[in-house]
Coordinates of C-alpha atoms in Angstrom, one line a residue:
M14 CA 106.5 126.6 123.3
L15 CA 104.3 128.9 122.0
T16 CA 102.4 130.2 125.1
S17 CA 100.7 132.9 123.0
I18 CA 98.7 130.2 121.1
R19 CA 98.6 128.0 124.4
E20 CA 97.1 130.9 126.4
G21 CA 94.9 132.6 123.5
L22 CA 93.8 130.8 120.7
G23 CA 92.2 128.0 120.0
K24 CA 90.7 122.5 117.3
I25 CA 89.8 121.3 114.2
F26 CA 93.1 119.5 113.0
A27 CA 94.0 118.7 109.3
L28 CA 97.4 117.0 109.4
V29 CA 99.7 118.8 106.6
I30 CA 102.3 116.5 104.7
L31 CA 104.6 119.5 104.1
L32 CA 105.2 120.4 100.4
L33 CA 104.3 117.2 98.8
I34 CA 106.3 117.9 95.6
A35 CA 104.6 117.2 92.2
I36 CA 107.4 115.7 90.8
S37 CA 108.9 111.9 90.1
F38 CA 111.2 111.3 93.0
I39 CA 113.5 108.1 92.3
F40 CA 113.7 105.4 94.7
W41 CA 116.4 106.7 97.1
G42 CA 118.9 103.9 98.6
V43 CA 117.4 101.7 101.2
D44 CA 119.8 101.5 104.4
F45 CA 119.9 98.0 105.9
G46 CA 122.5 99.7 108.6
L47 CA 119.8 102.1 109.8
T48 CA 118.4 99.8 112.6
S49 CA 117.5 101.9 115.4
G50 CA 113.6 101.8 116.1
T51 CA 113.1 105.5 116.2
I52 CA 114.5 106.3 112.9
A53 CA 112.5 106.4 109.7
A54 CA 115.5 107.9 106.9
R55 CA 118.5 110.1 107.5
V56 CA 118.9 112.9 105.2
N57 CA 122.5 114.7 105.2
G58 CA 123.3 113.2 108.5
E59 CA 119.9 114.4 110.0
D60 CA 117.0 112.0 111.1
V61 CA 113.4 111.7 110.1
S62 CA 111.8 110.2 112.9
L63 CA 109.5 107.4 112.8
Y64 CA 106.8 109.3 114.6
E65 CA 107.0 111.9 111.7
F66 CA 106.7 108.9 109.6
D67 CA 103.5 107.3 111.2
Q68 CA 101.9 110.3 111.4
A69 CA 102.1 111.5 107.9
L70 CA 101.4 107.7 106.9
R71 CA 98.1 107.5 109.1
F72 CA 96.8 110.8 107.7
R73 CA 97.3 109.6 103.7
E74 CA 96.0 105.9 104.8
Q75 CA 92.8 107.7 106.2
Q76 CA 92.6 109.4 102.8
A77 CA 93.3 106.2 100.6
V78 CA 90.8 104.4 102.7
L79 CA 88.0 106.7 101.9
G80 CA 88.8 106.9 98.3
A81 CA 89.3 103.1 97.8
Q82 CA 85.7 102.5 99.1
G83 CA 86.7 99.0 100.6
N84 CA 89.3 98.4 97.9
F85 CA 92.4 99.1 99.9
D86 CA 94.8 96.2 99.7
I87 CA 98.5 95.4 100.7
N88 CA 99.7 96.6 97.5
T89 CA 98.3 100.0 98.0
R90 CA 99.6 100.5 101.4
S91 CA 103.1 99.6 100.2
Q92 CA 103.0 102.0 97.8
L93 CA 101.7 104.8 100.2
R94 CA 104.6 104.0 102.5
Q95 CA 107.1 104.9 99.5
E96 CA 105.4 107.9 98.6
V97 CA 104.9 109.5 102.1
I98 CA 108.8 108.4 103.0
N99 CA 109.6 110.3 99.8
A100 CA 108.0 113.2 100.6
L101 CA 109.1 113.2 103.7
V102 CA 113.0 113.0 103.1
A103 CA 112.3 115.6 100.2
D104 CA 110.8 118.3 102.9
K105 CA 113.9 117.4 105.0
A106 CA 116.2 118.2 102.3
I107 CA 114.6 121.5 101.2
L108 CA 114.3 122.7 104.7
Q109 CA 117.8 122.1 105.4
R110 CA 118.6 123.9 102.5
S111 CA 116.1 127.0 103.5
Q112 CA 118.0 127.1 107.0
D113 CA 121.5 127.2 105.2
R114 CA 119.9 130.2 103.4
G115 CA 119.6 132.0 106.7
F116 CA 115.5 132.0 106.9
V117 CA 114.0 132.4 110.4
V118 CA 110.7 132.3 111.4
S119 CA 109.4 133.8 114.7
D120 CA 107.1 132.5 117.5
D121 CA 104.8 135.1 116.5
D122 CA 104.8 134.3 113.0
V123 CA 104.2 130.6 113.8
A124 CA 101.4 131.7 115.9
T125 CA 99.6 133.9 113.7
A126 CA 99.6 131.3 111.1
I127 CA 97.7 128.6 113.3
A128 CA 95.5 131.4 114.3
N129 CA 94.5 132.2 110.7
R130 CA 93.9 128.4 109.8
S131 CA 90.2 127.8 109.0
E132 CA 90.1 124.5 110.7
F133 CA 90.6 126.2 113.9
R134 CA 88.2 128.8 113.5
I135 CA 84.4 129.3 114.0
G136 CA 83.2 132.0 111.7
D137 CA 86.0 134.8 112.0
E138 CA 86.8 133.5 115.5
F139 CA 89.8 131.2 116.4
S140 CA 89.0 129.1 119.3
F141 CA 91.7 127.2 121.5
D142 CA 89.4 124.6 122.6
I143 CA 88.8 123.3 119.1
Y144 CA 92.6 123.7 118.5
Q145 CA 93.5 121.7 121.5
S146 CA 90.8 119.2 121.3
R147 CA 91.8 118.2 117.7
L148 CA 95.3 117.7 118.5
I149 CA 94.0 115.3 121.2
N150 CA 91.9 113.4 118.8
E151 CA 94.5 113.1 116.1
G152 CA 97.4 112.1 118.9
I153 CA 99.1 115.0 117.9
T154 CA 101.3 117.3 120.4
P155 CA 101.1 120.8 120.0
D156 CA 104.9 121.1 119.8
Y157 CA 105.0 118.8 116.9
Y158 CA 102.1 120.6 115.2
E159 CA 103.8 123.9 115.8
S160 CA 107.0 122.6 114.3
L161 CA 105.1 121.8 111.3
Q162 CA 103.9 125.1 110.7
R163 CA 107.1 126.6 111.3
N164 CA 108.5 124.2 108.6
A165 CA 105.9 125.3 106.5
L166 CA 106.5 129.0 106.9
Q167 CA 110.2 128.6 106.3
L168 CA 109.8 126.7 102.9
G169 CA 107.5 129.2 101.7
M170 CA 109.9 131.8 102.7
L171 CA 112.7 129.8 100.1
Q172 CA 110.0 129.4 97.6
Q173 CA 109.1 132.9 97.8
S174 CA 112.9 134.1 97.5
I175 CA 113.2 132.2 94.1
T176 CA 110.1 132.6 92.4
G177 CA 109.8 136.3 93.4
T178 CA 112.5 137.4 91.3
S179 CA 111.2 135.2 88.0
Y180 CA 110.8 137.2 84.9
I181 CA 110.2 136.7 81.2
L182 CA 112.1 138.4 78.3
P183 CA 110.4 140.2 75.9
Y184 CA 111.1 137.8 73.0
E185 CA 110.0 134.8 75.2
F186 CA 106.9 137.1 75.8
R187 CA 106.1 137.9 72.1
L188 CA 107.0 134.0 71.3
A189 CA 104.5 133.0 73.9
L190 CA 101.6 135.1 72.9
G191 CA 102.2 134.3 69.5
L192 CA 101.8 130.4 70.5
L193 CA 98.6 131.4 72.8
T194 CA 97.0 133.2 69.8
E195 CA 97.7 130.4 67.5
R196 CA 94.8 128.5 65.0
R197 CA 94.8 125.3 64.0
R198 CA 92.8 123.8 61.0
F199 CA 91.7 120.1 60.9
S200 CA 89.3 117.7 59.9
Y201 CA 88.5 114.6 61.9
A202 CA 86.7 111.1 61.3
Q203 CA 85.0 109.7 64.3
F204 CA 84.7 105.9 65.0
H205 CA 81.7 105.4 67.5
V206 CA 82.4 102.5 69.5
E207 CA 78.3 102.6 70.8
S208 CA 77.6 100.9 67.1
Y209 CA 80.2 98.4 67.5
I210 CA 78.9 96.9 70.6
N211 CA 77.1 93.3 70.7
E212 CA 76.7 91.8 73.9
G213 CA 75.3 88.7 72.1
T214 CA 79.2 88.0 71.4
I215 CA 80.3 87.5 75.0
P216 CA 79.6 83.9 76.1
D217 CA 79.0 83.1 79.7
E218 CA 82.2 81.3 79.9
S219 CA 84.2 84.6 79.2
V220 CA 82.2 86.1 81.8
E221 CA 82.9 83.9 84.5
I222 CA 86.5 83.6 83.8
Y223 CA 86.9 87.5 83.8
Y224 CA 84.8 87.5 87.1
N225 CA 87.0 85.2 89.0
A226 CA 90.0 86.6 87.7
N227 CA 88.8 90.3 89.0
R228 CA 86.6 89.5 92.1
Q229 CA 88.2 92.2 94.2
N230 CA 86.6 94.5 91.8
Y231 CA 83.1 93.4 92.4
V232 CA 82.2 94.5 96.1
T233 CA 79.6 96.2 97.6
A234 CA 80.3 99.7 99.1
P235 CA 80.7 99.7 103.2
S236 CA 77.8 101.2 104.9
I237 CA 77.1 102.8 108.4
T238 CA 74.4 104.2 110.3
L239 CA 75.1 107.7 110.7
E240 CA 74.0 110.2 113.3
V241 CA 74.2 113.8 112.8
L242 CA 74.0 116.9 114.8
E243 CA 74.1 120.0 112.9
I244 CA 74.4 124.0 113.7
T245 CA 73.8 126.4 110.6
S246 CA 72.7 129.9 110.4
D247 CA 69.1 128.3 109.9
T248 CA 69.0 126.6 113.2
I249 CA 69.7 129.5 115.5
N250 CA 66.2 130.6 116.8
G251 CA 65.7 134.6 117.4
V252 CA 64.5 137.5 115.6
F253 CA 67.4 140.1 115.1
S254 CA 65.9 143.9 114.7
P255 CA 68.5 146.5 114.7
S256 CA 67.6 149.9 116.7
E257 CA 67.9 152.9 114.2
S258 CA 71.0 154.0 116.4
S259 CA 72.7 151.0 115.9
I260 CA 71.9 151.3 112.1
E261 CA 73.4 155.0 111.9
E262 CA 76.2 154.0 114.1
Y263 CA 76.9 150.8 111.6
Y264 CA 76.9 153.4 108.4
Q265 CA 79.0 155.7 109.8
V266 CA 81.7 152.9 110.5
N267 CA 81.5 151.9 107.1
I268 CA 80.7 154.5 105.2
E269 CA 83.9 154.3 102.9
R270 CA 82.0 151.3 101.5
F271 CA 79.2 153.0 100.2
V272 CA 81.5 155.7 98.2
S273 CA 81.7 154.5 94.9
D274 CA 85.5 154.1 93.3
E275 CA 87.6 157.1 92.1
Q276 CA 88.4 156.5 88.3
R277 CA 90.8 157.7 85.8
R278 CA 91.0 157.9 81.9
A279 CA 94.4 157.8 81.1
S280 CA 96.2 157.5 78.0
H281 CA 99.9 155.9 77.4
I282 CA 103.0 155.7 75.0
L283 CA 104.3 152.1 75.4
F284 CA 107.7 151.4 74.3
E285 CA 109.4 148.1 74.3
P286 CA 111.1 146.8 77.5
G287 CA 114.6 148.5 78.2
N288 CA 114.0 151.2 75.5
F289 CA 114.8 154.1 77.5
I290 CA 116.2 156.0 74.8
S291 CA 113.4 156.4 72.7
A292 CA 111.2 156.9 75.8
E293 CA 113.4 159.7 77.0
Q294 CA 113.6 161.4 73.9
V295 CA 109.7 161.3 73.4
L296 CA 109.3 162.5 77.3
E297 CA 111.5 165.5 76.1
R298 CA 109.3 166.3 73.0
L299 CA 106.6 166.3 75.6
K300 CA 108.2 168.9 77.8
N301 CA 108.7 170.8 74.8
G302 CA 104.9 171.1 74.0
E303 CA 104.3 168.4 71.3
A304 CA 100.9 167.0 71.4
F305 CA 100.7 163.6 73.2
D306 CA 98.1 162.1 70.8
D307 CA 100.6 162.7 67.8
L308 CA 103.7 161.1 69.7
A309 CA 101.5 157.8 70.9
L310 CA 100.4 157.4 67.2
E311 CA 103.9 157.8 66.1
F312 CA 106.0 155.7 68.7
S313 CA 103.7 153.7 70.7
V314 CA 104.0 149.7 70.3
D315 CA 100.5 149.3 71.7
Q316 CA 99.0 149.9 68.6
L317 CA 95.6 149.5 69.3
S318 CA 95.2 152.4 71.6
A319 CA 97.9 154.2 69.7
Q320 CA 95.2 154.8 66.9
N321 CA 93.2 156.7 69.7
G322 CA 96.0 158.7 70.9
G323 CA 97.2 156.2 73.6
D324 CA 93.6 156.4 75.2
L325 CA 93.1 153.5 77.8
G326 CA 89.3 154.3 78.8
F327 CA 88.4 154.7 82.5
I328 CA 90.9 152.7 84.8
S329 CA 90.1 151.5 88.7
R330 CA 92.5 150.9 90.8
G331 CA 94.4 147.4 90.5
L332 CA 93.4 146.9 87.3
Y333 CA 96.9 147.6 85.9
P334 CA 100.6 146.9 87.4
D335 CA 101.6 148.4 90.7
S336 CA 104.0 151.0 89.2
F337 CA 101.3 151.9 86.4
D338 CA 98.8 152.4 89.1
Q339 CA 101.1 154.3 91.4
A340 CA 102.3 156.6 88.8
L341 CA 98.8 157.2 87.2
Y342 CA 97.0 157.8 90.7
S343 CA 100.1 160.3 92.1
L344 CA 98.8 162.9 88.9
E345 CA 97.2 165.7 90.4
T346 CA 95.7 167.5 87.4
V347 CA 93.9 166.8 84.2
G348 CA 96.6 167.1 81.4
D349 CA 99.6 166.2 83.5
H350 CA 101.7 163.0 82.1
S351 CA 104.1 161.0 84.3
Q352 CA 107.6 160.3 84.3
I353 CA 108.9 157.2 82.5
V354 CA 107.1 154.2 84.3
E355 CA 108.4 150.5 83.9
T356 CA 106.5 147.3 84.1
Q357 CA 106.8 143.7 82.8
F358 CA 105.4 144.6 79.5
G359 CA 107.7 147.7 78.9
L360 CA 108.1 151.4 79.6
H361 CA 105.4 153.8 79.6
I362 CA 104.5 157.5 79.6
I363 CA 101.1 158.1 81.0
K364 CA 98.6 160.9 80.8
L365 CA 95.7 161.7 83.0
D366 CA 92.9 162.5 80.4
E367 CA 89.6 162.7 83.0
L368 CA 89.2 162.4 86.7
E369 CA 85.9 161.0 88.2
L370 CA 85.8 161.1 91.9
G371 CA 83.8 158.7 94.2
Q372 CA 80.3 159.9 95.5
S373 CA 78.9 158.8 98.8
Q374 CA 75.4 157.2 98.8
P375 CA 73.2 158.6 101.5
I376 CA 72.0 156.4 104.3
E377 CA 68.5 156.1 103.2
E378 CA 69.8 154.3 99.9
V379 CA 71.9 151.8 101.8
R380 CA 69.5 151.3 104.6
D381 CA 68.3 147.6 103.5
I382 CA 71.7 146.7 103.0
L383 CA 72.7 147.8 106.8
I384 CA 69.8 146.1 108.0
A385 CA 70.7 143.1 106.3
E386 CA 74.4 143.0 107.6
L387 CA 73.5 143.7 111.1
E388 CA 71.0 140.9 111.3
L389 CA 73.4 138.9 109.5
E390 CA 76.1 139.8 112.3
A391 CA 74.0 139.3 115.0
Q392 CA 73.0 135.8 113.6
G393 CA 76.8 135.0 113.3
S394 CA 77.5 135.9 117.0
A395 CA 74.5 133.5 118.0
F396 CA 76.2 130.8 115.5
Y397 CA 79.4 131.4 117.1
E398 CA 78.1 131.2 121.0
K399 CA 76.3 128.0 120.1
S400 CA 79.2 126.5 118.3
I401 CA 81.5 127.1 121.3
Q402 CA 78.8 125.6 123.5
L403 CA 79.1 122.4 121.2
A404 CA 83.2 122.4 121.1
D405 CA 82.9 122.6 125.0
L406 CA 80.4 119.4 125.0
I407 CA 82.6 117.3 122.8
Y408 CA 85.7 118.4 124.9
Q409 CA 84.1 117.4 128.0
N410 CA 82.4 114.2 126.8
N411 CA 82.9 113.0 123.3
T412 CA 80.6 110.0 123.1
D413 CA 77.3 111.0 124.5
L414 CA 75.8 112.9 121.2
D415 CA 72.2 112.7 122.8
F416 CA 73.4 114.7 125.7
M417 CA 74.9 117.3 123.4
S418 CA 71.5 117.4 121.3
S419 CA 69.2 117.9 124.5
S420 CA 72.0 120.5 125.9
L421 CA 71.8 122.7 122.9
G422 CA 68.3 122.3 122.1
I423 CA 69.2 120.8 118.4
G424 CA 67.8 117.5 116.9
I425 CA 69.8 114.5 115.8
T426 CA 69.3 113.7 112.3
R427 CA 69.8 109.7 111.8
Y428 CA 70.7 108.0 108.3
E429 CA 70.6 104.0 107.8
E430 CA 72.9 102.2 105.5
V431 CA 74.9 105.4 104.4
T432 CA 77.7 104.5 101.9
P433 CA 80.8 106.6 101.1
V434 CA 79.1 108.3 98.0
D435 CA 75.5 108.8 99.6
P436 CA 74.2 111.7 97.4
E437 CA 72.2 112.5 100.2
I438 CA 74.7 113.3 102.7
N439 CA 77.2 116.3 102.9
S440 CA 80.8 115.3 101.0
T441 CA 82.6 116.7 104.3
I442 CA 80.3 114.9 106.7
L443 CA 81.0 111.5 104.6
S444 CA 84.7 112.3 104.6
H445 CA 84.9 112.2 108.4
A446 CA 82.0 109.6 108.7
F447 CA 84.2 106.7 107.3
N448 CA 87.2 107.4 109.5
S449 CA 88.4 104.1 110.4
G450 CA 89.3 105.4 113.9
L451 CA 85.4 107.3 114.3
I452 CA 84.3 103.8 113.2
S453 CA 86.1 101.3 115.8
S454 CA 86.1 103.9 118.6
G455 CA 82.4 104.3 118.9
S456 CA 82.9 107.9 120.1
T457 CA 81.6 111.3 118.3
S458 CA 83.8 113.0 116.1
P459 CA 85.3 116.2 116.4
L460 CA 83.7 119.5 115.4
I461 CA 83.6 119.4 111.7
E462 CA 83.3 122.8 109.5
I463 CA 81.4 122.5 106.6
S464 CA 81.2 125.9 105.4
E465 CA 81.5 129.4 107.1
N466 CA 78.5 129.0 109.1
H467 CA 77.6 125.5 109.2
I468 CA 79.2 122.9 111.5
A469 CA 78.4 119.5 112.7
V470 CA 79.4 116.8 115.1
I471 CA 78.6 113.0 114.1
R472 CA 78.4 109.2 115.5
V473 CA 78.9 106.2 113.4
S474 CA 77.3 102.8 114.2
D475 CA 76.4 99.5 112.4
Y476 CA 79.6 99.4 110.1
V477 CA 79.1 96.9 107.4
E478 CA 82.5 95.8 105.6
P479 CA 82.2 95.6 101.8
Q480 CA 81.2 92.2 100.4
E481 CA 81.8 90.2 97.4
K482 CA 79.1 90.3 94.9
S483 CA 78.0 86.6 93.3
L484 CA 78.7 85.9 89.5
A485 CA 74.8 86.4 89.0
E486 CA 74.8 90.0 90.4
V487 CA 77.4 91.0 88.1
T488 CA 77.2 89.0 84.9
D489 CA 75.1 91.7 83.0
L490 CA 77.8 94.5 84.1
I491 CA 80.6 92.1 83.0
R492 CA 79.1 91.1 80.0
G493 CA 78.7 95.0 79.0
Q494 CA 82.3 95.6 80.2
L495 CA 83.7 92.9 77.7
A496 CA 81.6 94.0 75.0
R497 CA 82.9 97.5 74.9
S498 CA 86.2 96.6 75.5
D499 CA 85.8 94.3 72.4
A500 CA 84.0 97.0 70.6
E501 CA 86.9 99.6 71.4
R502 CA 89.5 97.2 70.1
V503 CA 87.2 96.5 66.9
A504 CA 86.8 100.2 66.0
F505 CA 90.9 101.2 66.6
V506 CA 91.3 98.4 64.0
D507 CA 89.0 100.4 61.6
A508 CA 90.4 103.8 62.7
E509 CA 94.0 102.4 61.9
A510 CA 92.8 100.8 58.2
F511 CA 91.5 104.3 57.7
L512 CA 94.3 106.2 59.0
E513 CA 96.5 103.9 56.5
R514 CA 94.2 104.3 53.3
L515 CA 93.9 108.2 54.2
Q516 CA 97.7 109.1 52.6
S517 CA 97.1 107.7 49.5
A518 CA 93.6 109.1 49.5
L519 CA 94.4 112.5 50.1
E520 CA 97.2 112.4 47.5
N521 CA 94.9 111.4 44.5
G522 CA 92.2 113.4 45.8
E523 CA 89.6 111.3 46.4
D524 CA 86.2 111.5 48.4
I525 CA 87.6 111.3 52.0
P526 CA 83.7 111.6 53.7
N527 CA 82.8 108.4 51.2
I528 CA 85.9 106.4 52.3
A529 CA 85.4 107.3 56.2
S530 CA 81.6 105.7 55.8
Q531 CA 83.4 102.7 54.3
F532 CA 85.4 102.3 57.6
N533 CA 82.3 102.9 59.8
A534 CA 83.7 106.5 60.6
T535 CA 81.8 109.8 61.0
W536 CA 83.1 112.2 58.7
N537 CA 83.4 116.1 60.1
E538 CA 84.6 119.0 57.7
P539 CA 87.9 121.0 58.4
R540 CA 87.2 123.7 60.9
W541 CA 89.5 126.2 62.6
V542 CA 89.9 126.3 66.5
S543 CA 92.2 128.1 68.7
R544 CA 93.3 128.2 72.4
N545 CA 91.4 131.3 73.3
G546 CA 87.9 129.5 72.8
E547 CA 87.4 129.3 69.1
L548 CA 85.8 125.8 69.0
N549 CA 83.7 125.7 65.7
E550 CA 81.3 123.0 67.4
T551 CA 84.6 121.0 68.1
P552 CA 84.9 118.8 71.0
I553 CA 87.6 120.7 73.4
E554 CA 89.5 117.3 74.1
L555 CA 89.9 117.5 70.3
A556 CA 91.0 121.0 70.1
N557 CA 93.5 120.4 72.7
A558 CA 94.6 117.4 70.9
S559 CA 95.4 119.3 67.8
Y560 CA 98.1 121.3 69.5
T561 CA 99.9 117.9 70.2
L562 CA 100.4 117.4 66.5
Q563 CA 103.4 118.6 64.6
K564 CA 103.1 121.5 62.2
P565 CA 102.6 120.2 58.6
N566 CA 104.6 121.3 55.8
L567 CA 103.1 123.8 53.1
D568 CA 100.3 121.9 51.0
S569 CA 100.9 118.8 53.3
F570 CA 99.0 117.3 56.3
I571 CA 99.8 115.6 59.8
A572 CA 97.5 112.8 60.7
N573 CA 97.0 110.8 64.0
I574 CA 94.6 108.6 66.1
T575 CA 93.6 110.2 69.2
Q576 CA 90.6 109.1 71.9
L577 CA 87.7 111.0 73.3
Q578 CA 86.7 110.3 76.8
S579 CA 83.8 108.3 75.5
G580 CA 86.3 105.5 74.3
D581 CA 85.8 106.9 70.7
P582 CA 88.8 107.0 68.7
V583 CA 89.1 109.5 66.0
V584 CA 91.4 110.1 63.2
M585 CA 92.7 113.9 63.2
I586 CA 94.1 115.3 60.0
L587 CA 95.8 118.6 60.7
S588 CA 96.1 120.5 57.3
A589 CA 97.2 124.1 58.5
V590 CA 98.5 126.5 61.2
E591 CA 98.1 129.9 61.6
M592 CA 100.4 131.8 63.8
G593 CA 99.2 134.3 66.2
S594 CA 100.3 137.7 67.0
S595 CA 100.4 139.7 70.3
E596 CA 99.2 142.8 68.4
A597 CA 95.9 141.1 67.9
L598 CA 95.1 141.3 72.1
D599 CA 94.2 144.6 73.7
E600 CA 96.7 145.8 76.5
F601 CA 94.5 144.4 79.8
T602 CA 94.7 141.1 78.0
R603 CA 98.5 141.2 77.3
Q604 CA 98.9 142.2 80.8
S605 CA 97.2 139.3 82.5
Y606 CA 99.0 136.8 80.2
G607 CA 102.1 138.2 81.2
L608 CA 101.4 137.6 84.6
Q609 CA 100.3 134.0 83.8
L610 CA 103.7 133.3 82.1
T611 CA 105.5 135.1 84.8
D612 CA 103.9 132.5 87.3
V613 CA 104.5 129.5 85.0
N614 CA 108.3 130.6 84.6
A615 CA 108.6 130.7 88.6
S616 CA 107.2 127.3 89.1
I617 CA 109.5 126.1 86.4
E618 CA 112.2 127.5 88.1
Y619 CA 111.1 126.2 91.6
D620 CA 110.8 122.9 90.4
A621 CA 114.2 122.8 89.2
Y622 CA 115.8 124.3 92.1
V623 CA 113.9 121.4 94.3
R624 CA 115.0 118.6 92.0
Q625 CA 118.7 119.7 92.1
V626 CA 118.6 120.0 95.7
I627 CA 117.1 116.7 96.2
N628 CA 119.5 115.3 93.5
D629 CA 122.2 116.8 96.1
A630 CA 121.2 115.3 99.1
D631 CA 122.6 111.9 101.2
I632 CA 119.5 110.4 101.6
N633 CA 119.3 106.8 103.4
I634 CA 116.0 105.3 104.4
S635 CA 115.6 102.5 106.8
Q636 CA 114.6 98.9 105.5
A637 CA 111.9 98.9 108.4
V638 CA 109.8 101.2 106.6
I639 CA 109.6 100.0 103.4
T640 CA 109.1 96.4 104.4
P641 CA 108.1 96.2 108.0
I642 CA 107.3 93.1 109.8
F643 CA 103.4 93.2 110.4

C-alpha cells in the first residue's frame, strides 16, 4: 500500500502492457488442465491471472477498434488474444528472472515513477484527483496499477544491468564505420505502372465478383456527434504584468541561465584502444619537454586533427564522452596536459590550449525574456487552477458537460458527423472519442491531456455504426483498383523480361537505354549513392535497396528487381562498391557513430537474453484464454 501516493499525489490513466517484446514468439503449449476460472496461464509454476489478461486485452481491443474504423472482426479479436497472452507470459518469465537476480524496487521508487508520469500531471504538477479518477474510470485498483509500475521498474533494472555493460571491439568499430561510409554505384530501369493502367479493360462482371468477395472492405466510417470543452493557455482570461521587484528577483534566481557557457580549446593525441604502452611513452616524452604538436603528428591515430597538432577546436561541456570532459575541465592552466584518458574510441592525452570564461548578461539585456517568462508562469498557474477545477467537476459528476461549462465559464464546441480520421479534430481527442466505453455510457470522458497547456473533456452521442456501401457507390473505385493490379502485374512481366535480356545485352555491349525503352521502361544512368546522404537525385528507397544487393565481382554486375512505394517495379544494376574508411570522418562523427553502435549492440544482447529466458521457461496457457466460450 503506497500511502505516499494515496495521500499526496494525484488521474489520467494509460494501461501499460509491460515490455511488449519486439520478437516473434512461438505459440506455447495450450494446457487443457488449467481449468480454474481465475488463471489465464502458468509460467514456471506462477500464475498469470485472468484479471491481468482481461485488463490488457481490453486496452488492446480499444486500440484495435480505433485503428480498424469499423473493420474489427472475430479473426482480429482472436489474434489479439494470442498477442496479449504471449506478451503477458513473456513479461512474467522475465520478471521472475529479474527477481532471481536480486533486483528490488522500493515503495518510494514506485511513488516517484507514478508521480513523474505525464498522464497524471497538469503542467508541472501531479494531481492525485486525476490519478484516482483515471483508475476508477478504467476499472483498475490502485494496488494493481502500482504493481504494474513496480514490475516495469524491476524489468528496467534487469535491462540496464545487461545493456549497461555492452561494448564494441576496435576491429568491429572500424568494420562498422567502413560499412557506414561505403558507396555504391548502380543504374536502373523504372517501369511506370501508371502508363500501363487501362480501366476500359475491366468488365462490370469482374467488378461485381470482386465486390461480392470483399464487401467487408467497402463500408462507411463510423461517425459520432462530439462535444468538446477545452482549456488552453489562450482561453485563460486576464492580463499578467509582473512588477519591477518580481523581475529583479526572478533575474537573481535564474542568473546562471544568463551566463554564457565556458568553452575550452583543446588538442589531443589519440591512441588505439588498449595501446597503453605507446600512450605512456608519449606521456613521458611530454614530461621531458617535447612539443605536443610534434608528438600528435607522429603518434595520433586521429589523422585529421594530427595535421594541426591535435587541435579539436573549442569544446563545450557534454560534447565529448564524460571521461574526456572531466579530464579537460580539470586542467587549470593553459598549456597543461592530462594523464592518459580512456574512452570507447581509444586512449587520449589532452592539452588545454585556450580558455573562454562565461560572461553574465546584464538585466536590461534580458528584460524582455524575464517578463515573457513571468507572464507565461502566471498564465501557467492560472491554467493549472482551471484544470484542477475541471478535474474536480469531472470527479463529482462525470455526465453533465453543460454544468462544467457554466461553472468554468468556458463554452462547448459541437461537431456533427465526426469520423475517426476527421481532419478538423485533434487526433488525441479523436482517439478518446471513439472509445467503445465512452460511446455506450453517454458520460463525459476523463480529463484528456493534449499537450502541456491544453486539456479537454468530451461527450459523445449519436453513434452511427459502419454501413456497407452499395456496388454502385464503389464501382469506379474497384475498377481503378483492379486496373492498377493488372497494370502492376504486366509491368512486372516486362521487368522480368528486361532482366532476362539484360545479361546478354551487357556482355555484348548493346545499347541498354534503347533496350529499356523497348520494354516500356525509363532508363537512369549509373550514379553513386551512400548511406550518409549522397543520393544524386536517386529515390531514397532505391538507395537503400542497393545496400541489400550482394557485392559484384570485379568487372561484373548484380541485377535484381525491387518495387517502389508507388508500385513501380525497378530493375537495379549494381556495378561497383567502394569501401568506406573511418579516417574519412571527423572525431565528433566517429564518436557519435560509436555511441550508436554500442546502443545497437546492447539491444542485440538484451534481445538474445530475453529469447533465452523465454525458451528456458515452462509455460502453459489456458485453453479458455485462446478459445473462449462467448
